Amino acid sequence: MAKDPLMPKHQGFPLGLPGTQWQYTIRRANPKVTPVTNWPRHRTMDQTVALADLGFMQALWQYFGTEPFERGNLDGERLCRLFGREVIAAERGFDPQSYFAKLKINEPLARKNFPEAFGEVKDEKSVAKGLKKKVRE
């Protein structure tokens, strides 16, 4: 009998925002799972933080749409920055420390807070180029 995976992996999901330190996925399960909680978003001097949030929201929308999804190998910090607002629990008895916890996009609020994330994008490199262009403006 095959051993159950410790963490579901979302094949084809972007790894992170190209050209920055910000990642969207993790490679392997960590015994000390980052609990998915609501982290405040503060304005910072580093604009790549906001761009990473936008890129992550865009990747979530393109990959999952309105369907509930498992946390899996999605980065805990990125999820925490959106959780409770644009990303919400999709099940009763939500376990914030489970890689199998179900989440979903709160589409009305996500469209309000990240309208650029819902445009048409061909691939993750075009996402990065569009976001970098926005920073220069």
N, C-alpha and C. Protein backbone atom coordinates (compact mmCIF):
# COMPACT_ATOMS: atom_id res chain seq x y z
N MET A 1 0.84 -1.18 0.00
CA MET A 1 0.00 0.00 0.00
C MET A 1 0.89 1.24 0.00
N ALA A 2 0.57 2.20 -0.83
CA ALA A 2 1.38 3.41 -0.94
C ALA A 2 1.18 4.29 0.28
N LYS A 3 2.26 4.92 0.69
CA LYS A 3 2.21 5.83 1.83
C LYS A 3 1.52 7.13 1.42
N ASP A 4 0.62 7.63 2.27
CA ASP A 4 -0.05 8.90 1.99
C ASP A 4 0.97 10.02 1.99
N PRO A 5 0.84 10.97 1.07
CA PRO A 5 1.78 12.10 1.07
C PRO A 5 1.56 12.97 2.31
N LEU A 6 2.64 13.54 2.80
CA LEU A 6 2.55 14.42 3.96
C LEU A 6 1.92 15.76 3.60
N MET A 7 1.98 16.09 2.33
CA MET A 7 1.48 17.38 1.90
C MET A 7 1.07 17.28 0.43
N PRO A 8 -0.17 17.63 0.11
CA PRO A 8 -0.56 17.63 -1.31
C PRO A 8 0.19 18.73 -2.05
N LYS A 9 0.63 18.42 -3.26
CA LYS A 9 1.35 19.41 -4.06
C LYS A 9 0.48 19.83 -5.24
N HIS A 10 0.51 21.12 -5.51
CA HIS A 10 -0.24 21.69 -6.63
C HIS A 10 0.72 21.79 -7.81
N GLN A 11 0.71 20.76 -8.65
CA GLN A 11 1.60 20.73 -9.81
C GLN A 11 1.23 21.85 -10.78
N GLY A 12 2.22 22.57 -11.27
CA GLY A 12 1.98 23.64 -12.23
C GLY A 12 1.71 25.00 -11.61
N PHE A 13 1.56 25.06 -10.28
CA PHE A 13 1.35 26.35 -9.62
C PHE A 13 2.65 27.13 -9.65
N PRO A 14 2.65 28.44 -9.92
CA PRO A 14 3.89 29.21 -9.97
C PRO A 14 4.67 29.09 -8.65
N LEU A 15 5.99 29.04 -8.77
CA LEU A 15 6.85 28.88 -7.59
C LEU A 15 6.95 30.15 -6.77
N GLY A 16 6.89 31.30 -7.44
CA GLY A 16 7.01 32.57 -6.74
C GLY A 16 7.02 33.72 -7.73
N LEU A 17 7.27 34.91 -7.23
CA LEU A 17 7.34 36.08 -8.09
C LEU A 17 8.76 36.18 -8.66
N PRO A 18 8.93 35.96 -9.96
CA PRO A 18 10.27 35.97 -10.54
C PRO A 18 11.00 37.29 -10.29
N GLY A 19 12.29 37.18 -10.00
CA GLY A 19 13.11 38.36 -9.77
C GLY A 19 13.03 38.89 -8.36
N THR A 20 12.32 38.21 -7.47
CA THR A 20 12.21 38.64 -6.08
C THR A 20 12.48 37.44 -5.17
N GLN A 21 12.50 37.69 -3.89
CA GLN A 21 12.71 36.63 -2.91
C GLN A 21 11.41 35.95 -2.51
N TRP A 22 10.27 36.41 -3.00
CA TRP A 22 8.97 35.93 -2.52
C TRP A 22 8.55 34.67 -3.23
N GLN A 23 8.21 33.65 -2.43
CA GLN A 23 7.79 32.37 -2.97
C GLN A 23 6.29 32.17 -2.75
N TYR A 24 5.71 31.32 -3.59
CA TYR A 24 4.29 30.99 -3.47
C TYR A 24 4.09 29.56 -2.98
N THR A 25 5.08 28.72 -3.17
CA THR A 25 4.97 27.32 -2.77
C THR A 25 6.19 26.92 -1.95
N ILE A 26 6.04 25.81 -1.23
CA ILE A 26 7.17 25.23 -0.50
C ILE A 26 7.46 23.86 -1.09
N ARG A 27 8.69 23.38 -0.91
CA ARG A 27 9.08 22.11 -1.52
C ARG A 27 8.65 20.89 -0.74
N ARG A 28 8.78 20.97 0.57
CA ARG A 28 8.47 19.80 1.39
C ARG A 28 7.75 20.20 2.65
N ALA A 29 7.05 19.24 3.22
CA ALA A 29 6.29 19.49 4.45
C ALA A 29 7.23 19.78 5.60
N ASN A 30 6.81 20.66 6.47
CA ASN A 30 7.58 21.02 7.65
C ASN A 30 6.83 20.48 8.87
N PRO A 31 7.54 19.82 9.80
CA PRO A 31 6.84 19.33 11.00
C PRO A 31 6.19 20.46 11.80
N LYS A 32 6.77 21.67 11.75
CA LYS A 32 6.21 22.84 12.42
C LYS A 32 5.45 23.66 11.37
N VAL A 33 4.25 23.25 11.08
CA VAL A 33 3.44 23.89 10.05
C VAL A 33 3.07 25.30 10.48
N THR A 34 3.26 26.26 9.58
CA THR A 34 2.83 27.64 9.85
C THR A 34 1.30 27.65 9.86
N PRO A 35 0.69 27.99 11.01
CA PRO A 35 -0.78 28.03 11.03
C PRO A 35 -1.30 29.17 10.15
N VAL A 36 -2.36 28.89 9.42
CA VAL A 36 -2.97 29.91 8.56
C VAL A 36 -3.86 30.78 9.44
N THR A 37 -3.40 31.99 9.68
CA THR A 37 -4.14 32.96 10.48
C THR A 37 -4.16 34.29 9.72
N ASN A 38 -4.92 35.23 10.21
CA ASN A 38 -5.04 36.53 9.57
C ASN A 38 -3.90 37.43 10.03
N TRP A 39 -2.96 37.72 9.13
CA TRP A 39 -1.87 38.64 9.44
C TRP A 39 -2.23 40.02 8.90
N PRO A 40 -1.93 41.06 9.66
CA PRO A 40 -2.20 42.41 9.14
C PRO A 40 -1.26 42.74 7.98
N ARG A 41 -1.76 43.53 7.05
CA ARG A 41 -0.92 44.00 5.94
C ARG A 41 -0.57 45.45 6.23
N HIS A 42 0.71 45.71 6.35
CA HIS A 42 1.18 47.08 6.60
C HIS A 42 1.85 47.61 5.34
N ARG A 43 1.77 48.89 5.16
CA ARG A 43 2.52 49.51 4.06
C ARG A 43 4.00 49.40 4.39
N THR A 44 4.80 49.09 3.41
CA THR A 44 6.23 48.96 3.63
C THR A 44 6.97 49.67 2.51
N MET A 45 8.24 49.89 2.74
CA MET A 45 9.08 50.52 1.72
C MET A 45 9.35 49.55 0.57
N ASP A 46 9.28 48.25 0.85
CA ASP A 46 9.56 47.23 -0.16
C ASP A 46 8.27 46.93 -0.94
N GLN A 47 8.17 47.49 -2.13
CA GLN A 47 6.95 47.32 -2.92
C GLN A 47 6.79 45.91 -3.46
N THR A 48 7.86 45.11 -3.42
CA THR A 48 7.73 43.75 -3.92
C THR A 48 6.81 42.91 -3.04
N VAL A 49 6.62 43.30 -1.79
CA VAL A 49 5.71 42.57 -0.90
C VAL A 49 4.29 42.66 -1.45
N ALA A 50 3.85 43.86 -1.79
CA ALA A 50 2.52 44.05 -2.35
C ALA A 50 2.39 43.38 -3.72
N LEU A 51 3.46 43.42 -4.50
CA LEU A 51 3.44 42.76 -5.81
C LEU A 51 3.34 41.25 -5.65
N ALA A 52 4.00 40.71 -4.65
CA ALA A 52 3.92 39.27 -4.40
C ALA A 52 2.51 38.88 -4.00
N ASP A 53 1.86 39.71 -3.18
CA ASP A 53 0.47 39.43 -2.81
C ASP A 53 -0.43 39.45 -4.05
N LEU A 54 -0.24 40.43 -4.90
CA LEU A 54 -1.02 40.54 -6.12
C LEU A 54 -0.77 39.34 -7.04
N GLY A 55 0.49 39.00 -7.23
CA GLY A 55 0.83 37.85 -8.08
C GLY A 55 0.29 36.55 -7.52
N PHE A 56 0.34 36.40 -6.19
CA PHE A 56 -0.17 35.19 -5.55
C PHE A 56 -1.69 35.10 -5.73
N MET A 57 -2.38 36.22 -5.55
CA MET A 57 -3.83 36.23 -5.75
C MET A 57 -4.17 35.88 -7.18
N GLN A 58 -3.40 36.41 -8.11
CA GLN A 58 -3.63 36.12 -9.52
C GLN A 58 -3.41 34.63 -9.81
N ALA A 59 -2.35 34.07 -9.24
CA ALA A 59 -2.07 32.65 -9.44
C ALA A 59 -3.18 31.78 -8.83
N LEU A 60 -3.65 32.15 -7.65
CA LEU A 60 -4.75 31.40 -7.01
C LEU A 60 -5.99 31.42 -7.91
N TRP A 61 -6.31 32.59 -8.44
CA TRP A 61 -7.50 32.73 -9.27
C TRP A 61 -7.37 31.89 -10.54
N GLN A 62 -6.22 31.96 -11.19
CA GLN A 62 -6.04 31.22 -12.44
C GLN A 62 -6.00 29.71 -12.20
N TYR A 63 -5.44 29.30 -11.09
CA TYR A 63 -5.28 27.87 -10.82
C TYR A 63 -6.55 27.25 -10.25
N PHE A 64 -7.25 27.94 -9.34
CA PHE A 64 -8.40 27.36 -8.65
C PHE A 64 -9.74 27.99 -9.01
N GLY A 65 -9.75 29.26 -9.37
CA GLY A 65 -11.01 29.94 -9.66
C GLY A 65 -11.89 29.99 -8.42
N THR A 66 -13.15 29.66 -8.58
CA THR A 66 -14.10 29.73 -7.47
C THR A 66 -14.17 28.43 -6.67
N GLU A 67 -13.45 27.41 -7.10
CA GLU A 67 -13.49 26.10 -6.43
C GLU A 67 -12.69 26.10 -5.13
N PRO A 68 -13.17 25.38 -4.11
CA PRO A 68 -12.37 25.20 -2.88
C PRO A 68 -11.09 24.42 -3.21
N PHE A 69 -10.04 24.70 -2.47
CA PHE A 69 -8.75 24.04 -2.71
C PHE A 69 -8.07 23.71 -1.39
N GLU A 70 -7.18 22.71 -1.43
CA GLU A 70 -6.41 22.35 -0.25
C GLU A 70 -5.23 23.29 -0.11
N ARG A 71 -4.84 23.53 1.11
CA ARG A 71 -3.67 24.37 1.37
C ARG A 71 -2.44 23.76 0.70
N GLY A 72 -2.21 22.50 0.91
CA GLY A 72 -1.12 21.79 0.26
C GLY A 72 0.22 22.48 0.42
N ASN A 73 0.94 22.62 -0.68
CA ASN A 73 2.28 23.21 -0.63
C ASN A 73 2.29 24.72 -0.84
N LEU A 74 1.14 25.37 -0.68
CA LEU A 74 1.10 26.84 -0.80
C LEU A 74 1.80 27.46 0.41
N ASP A 75 2.55 28.51 0.18
CA ASP A 75 3.35 29.15 1.23
C ASP A 75 2.47 29.74 2.32
N GLY A 76 2.79 29.42 3.57
CA GLY A 76 2.02 29.88 4.72
C GLY A 76 2.00 31.39 4.86
N GLU A 77 3.14 32.04 4.65
CA GLU A 77 3.19 33.51 4.80
C GLU A 77 2.30 34.19 3.78
N ARG A 78 2.35 33.75 2.53
CA ARG A 78 1.49 34.35 1.49
C ARG A 78 0.03 34.15 1.85
N LEU A 79 -0.34 32.94 2.29
CA LEU A 79 -1.74 32.67 2.65
C LEU A 79 -2.17 33.53 3.83
N CYS A 80 -1.30 33.69 4.83
CA CYS A 80 -1.64 34.47 6.02
C CYS A 80 -1.89 35.94 5.68
N ARG A 81 -1.20 36.45 4.67
CA ARG A 81 -1.38 37.84 4.28
C ARG A 81 -2.74 38.07 3.61
N LEU A 82 -3.36 36.99 3.09
CA LEU A 82 -4.65 37.10 2.43
C LEU A 82 -5.79 36.48 3.24
N PHE A 83 -5.46 35.62 4.21
CA PHE A 83 -6.47 34.85 4.93
C PHE A 83 -7.39 35.75 5.76
N GLY A 84 -8.65 35.40 5.74
CA GLY A 84 -9.66 36.16 6.49
C GLY A 84 -10.21 37.32 5.70
N ARG A 85 -9.60 37.60 4.56
CA ARG A 85 -10.08 38.66 3.68
C ARG A 85 -10.33 38.05 2.29
N GLU A 86 -9.29 38.00 1.47
CA GLU A 86 -9.44 37.49 0.10
C GLU A 86 -9.49 35.97 0.03
N VAL A 87 -8.90 35.30 1.00
CA VAL A 87 -8.93 33.83 1.07
C VAL A 87 -9.58 33.46 2.40
N ILE A 88 -10.57 32.59 2.35
CA ILE A 88 -11.31 32.22 3.56
C ILE A 88 -11.38 30.69 3.68
N ALA A 89 -11.74 30.22 4.87
CA ALA A 89 -11.92 28.79 5.10
C ALA A 89 -13.12 28.30 4.30
N ALA A 90 -12.99 27.10 3.73
CA ALA A 90 -14.07 26.57 2.91
C ALA A 90 -14.79 25.41 3.59
N GLU A 91 -14.50 25.20 4.87
CA GLU A 91 -15.11 24.08 5.57
C GLU A 91 -15.31 24.43 7.04
N ARG A 92 -16.28 23.77 7.64
CA ARG A 92 -16.45 23.90 9.09
C ARG A 92 -15.36 23.08 9.74
N GLY A 93 -14.97 23.48 10.93
CA GLY A 93 -13.90 22.76 11.62
C GLY A 93 -12.56 22.95 10.95
N PHE A 94 -12.34 24.11 10.38
CA PHE A 94 -11.10 24.43 9.68
C PHE A 94 -9.90 24.26 10.62
N ASP A 95 -8.90 23.49 10.19
CA ASP A 95 -7.68 23.27 10.96
C ASP A 95 -6.58 24.14 10.36
N PRO A 96 -6.18 25.22 11.02
CA PRO A 96 -5.19 26.14 10.43
C PRO A 96 -3.80 25.53 10.29
N GLN A 97 -3.53 24.38 10.91
CA GLN A 97 -2.21 23.77 10.81
C GLN A 97 -2.20 22.53 9.93
N SER A 98 -3.23 22.31 9.16
CA SER A 98 -3.30 21.14 8.30
C SER A 98 -2.98 21.50 6.86
N TYR A 99 -2.15 20.66 6.24
CA TYR A 99 -1.88 20.84 4.81
C TYR A 99 -3.10 20.43 3.97
N PHE A 100 -4.06 19.75 4.60
CA PHE A 100 -5.25 19.30 3.89
C PHE A 100 -6.45 20.22 4.12
N ALA A 101 -6.26 21.32 4.83
CA ALA A 101 -7.34 22.28 5.11
C ALA A 101 -7.85 22.86 3.80
N LYS A 102 -9.17 23.00 3.71
CA LYS A 102 -9.80 23.55 2.50
C LYS A 102 -9.98 25.05 2.62
N LEU A 103 -9.59 25.75 1.57
CA LEU A 103 -9.71 27.21 1.48
C LEU A 103 -10.47 27.56 0.21
N LYS A 104 -10.91 28.80 0.11
CA LYS A 104 -11.50 29.28 -1.14
C LYS A 104 -11.29 30.78 -1.23
N ILE A 105 -11.41 31.28 -2.44
CA ILE A 105 -11.24 32.71 -2.69
C ILE A 105 -12.56 33.41 -2.40
N ASN A 106 -12.49 34.48 -1.63
CA ASN A 106 -13.64 35.35 -1.39
C ASN A 106 -13.67 36.32 -2.58
N GLU A 107 -14.31 35.88 -3.65
CA GLU A 107 -14.21 36.59 -4.93
C GLU A 107 -14.62 38.06 -4.88
N PRO A 108 -15.74 38.43 -4.27
CA PRO A 108 -16.10 39.86 -4.28
C PRO A 108 -15.03 40.75 -3.63
N LEU A 109 -14.51 40.34 -2.49
CA LEU A 109 -13.49 41.16 -1.82
C LEU A 109 -12.16 41.11 -2.56
N ALA A 110 -11.82 39.94 -3.10
CA ALA A 110 -10.57 39.82 -3.85
C ALA A 110 -10.60 40.70 -5.10
N ARG A 111 -11.73 40.73 -5.78
CA ARG A 111 -11.86 41.60 -6.96
C ARG A 111 -11.77 43.08 -6.57
N LYS A 112 -12.28 43.42 -5.41
CA LYS A 112 -12.21 44.80 -4.95
C LYS A 112 -10.78 45.19 -4.58
N ASN A 113 -10.08 44.33 -3.84
CA ASN A 113 -8.74 44.65 -3.34
C ASN A 113 -7.62 44.41 -4.35
N PHE A 114 -7.81 43.47 -5.27
CA PHE A 114 -6.80 43.13 -6.27
C PHE A 114 -7.43 43.05 -7.65
N PRO A 115 -7.95 44.16 -8.18
CA PRO A 115 -8.64 44.08 -9.48
C PRO A 115 -7.71 43.63 -10.61
N GLU A 116 -6.41 43.94 -10.51
CA GLU A 116 -5.46 43.54 -11.56
C GLU A 116 -5.29 42.03 -11.62
N ALA A 117 -5.56 41.33 -10.54
CA ALA A 117 -5.35 39.89 -10.48
C ALA A 117 -6.36 39.12 -11.32
N PHE A 118 -7.43 39.77 -11.73
CA PHE A 118 -8.48 39.06 -12.44
C PHE A 118 -8.47 39.33 -13.94
N GLY A 119 -7.43 40.00 -14.42
CA GLY A 119 -7.27 40.22 -15.85
C GLY A 119 -6.74 38.97 -16.51
N GLU A 120 -6.65 38.98 -17.82
CA GLU A 120 -6.16 37.82 -18.55
C GLU A 120 -4.63 37.86 -18.60
N VAL A 121 -4.01 36.75 -18.21
CA VAL A 121 -2.55 36.64 -18.21
C VAL A 121 -2.16 35.34 -18.88
N LYS A 122 -1.12 35.39 -19.71
CA LYS A 122 -0.72 34.20 -20.46
C LYS A 122 0.16 33.25 -19.64
N ASP A 123 1.11 33.78 -18.87
CA ASP A 123 1.97 32.92 -18.05
C ASP A 123 2.56 33.73 -16.91
N GLU A 124 3.30 33.05 -16.00
CA GLU A 124 3.80 33.74 -14.82
C GLU A 124 4.85 34.79 -15.14
N LYS A 125 5.59 34.64 -16.24
CA LYS A 125 6.58 35.66 -16.59
C LYS A 125 5.89 36.94 -17.03
N SER A 126 4.75 36.81 -17.71
CA SER A 126 4.03 38.02 -18.10
C SER A 126 3.43 38.70 -16.87
N VAL A 127 3.08 37.90 -15.85
CA VAL A 127 2.61 38.47 -14.59
C VAL A 127 3.71 39.32 -13.99
N ALA A 128 4.92 38.77 -13.91
CA ALA A 128 6.05 39.48 -13.31
C ALA A 128 6.37 40.75 -14.10
N LYS A 129 6.36 40.68 -15.42
CA LYS A 129 6.66 41.86 -16.23
C LYS A 129 5.62 42.96 -16.00
N GLY A 130 4.35 42.57 -15.98
CA GLY A 130 3.29 43.54 -15.76
C GLY A 130 3.38 44.17 -14.39
N LEU A 131 3.74 43.39 -13.38
CA LEU A 131 3.85 43.91 -12.03
C LEU A 131 5.07 44.82 -11.90
N LYS A 132 6.18 44.45 -12.51
CA LYS A 132 7.38 45.28 -12.44
C LYS A 132 7.15 46.61 -13.15
N LYS A 133 6.40 46.57 -14.26
CA LYS A 133 6.08 47.79 -14.98
C LYS A 133 5.27 48.73 -14.08
N LYS A 134 4.36 48.16 -13.31
CA LYS A 134 3.52 48.94 -12.42
C LYS A 134 4.37 49.63 -11.34
N VAL A 135 5.40 48.97 -10.85
CA VAL A 135 6.27 49.55 -9.82
C VAL A 135 7.03 50.75 -10.38
N ARG A 136 7.49 50.65 -11.63
CA ARG A 136 8.26 51.73 -12.24
C ARG A 136 7.42 52.98 -12.44
N GLU A 137 6.13 52.82 -12.65
CA GLU A 137 5.25 53.98 -12.94
C GLU A 137 5.07 54.88 -11.75
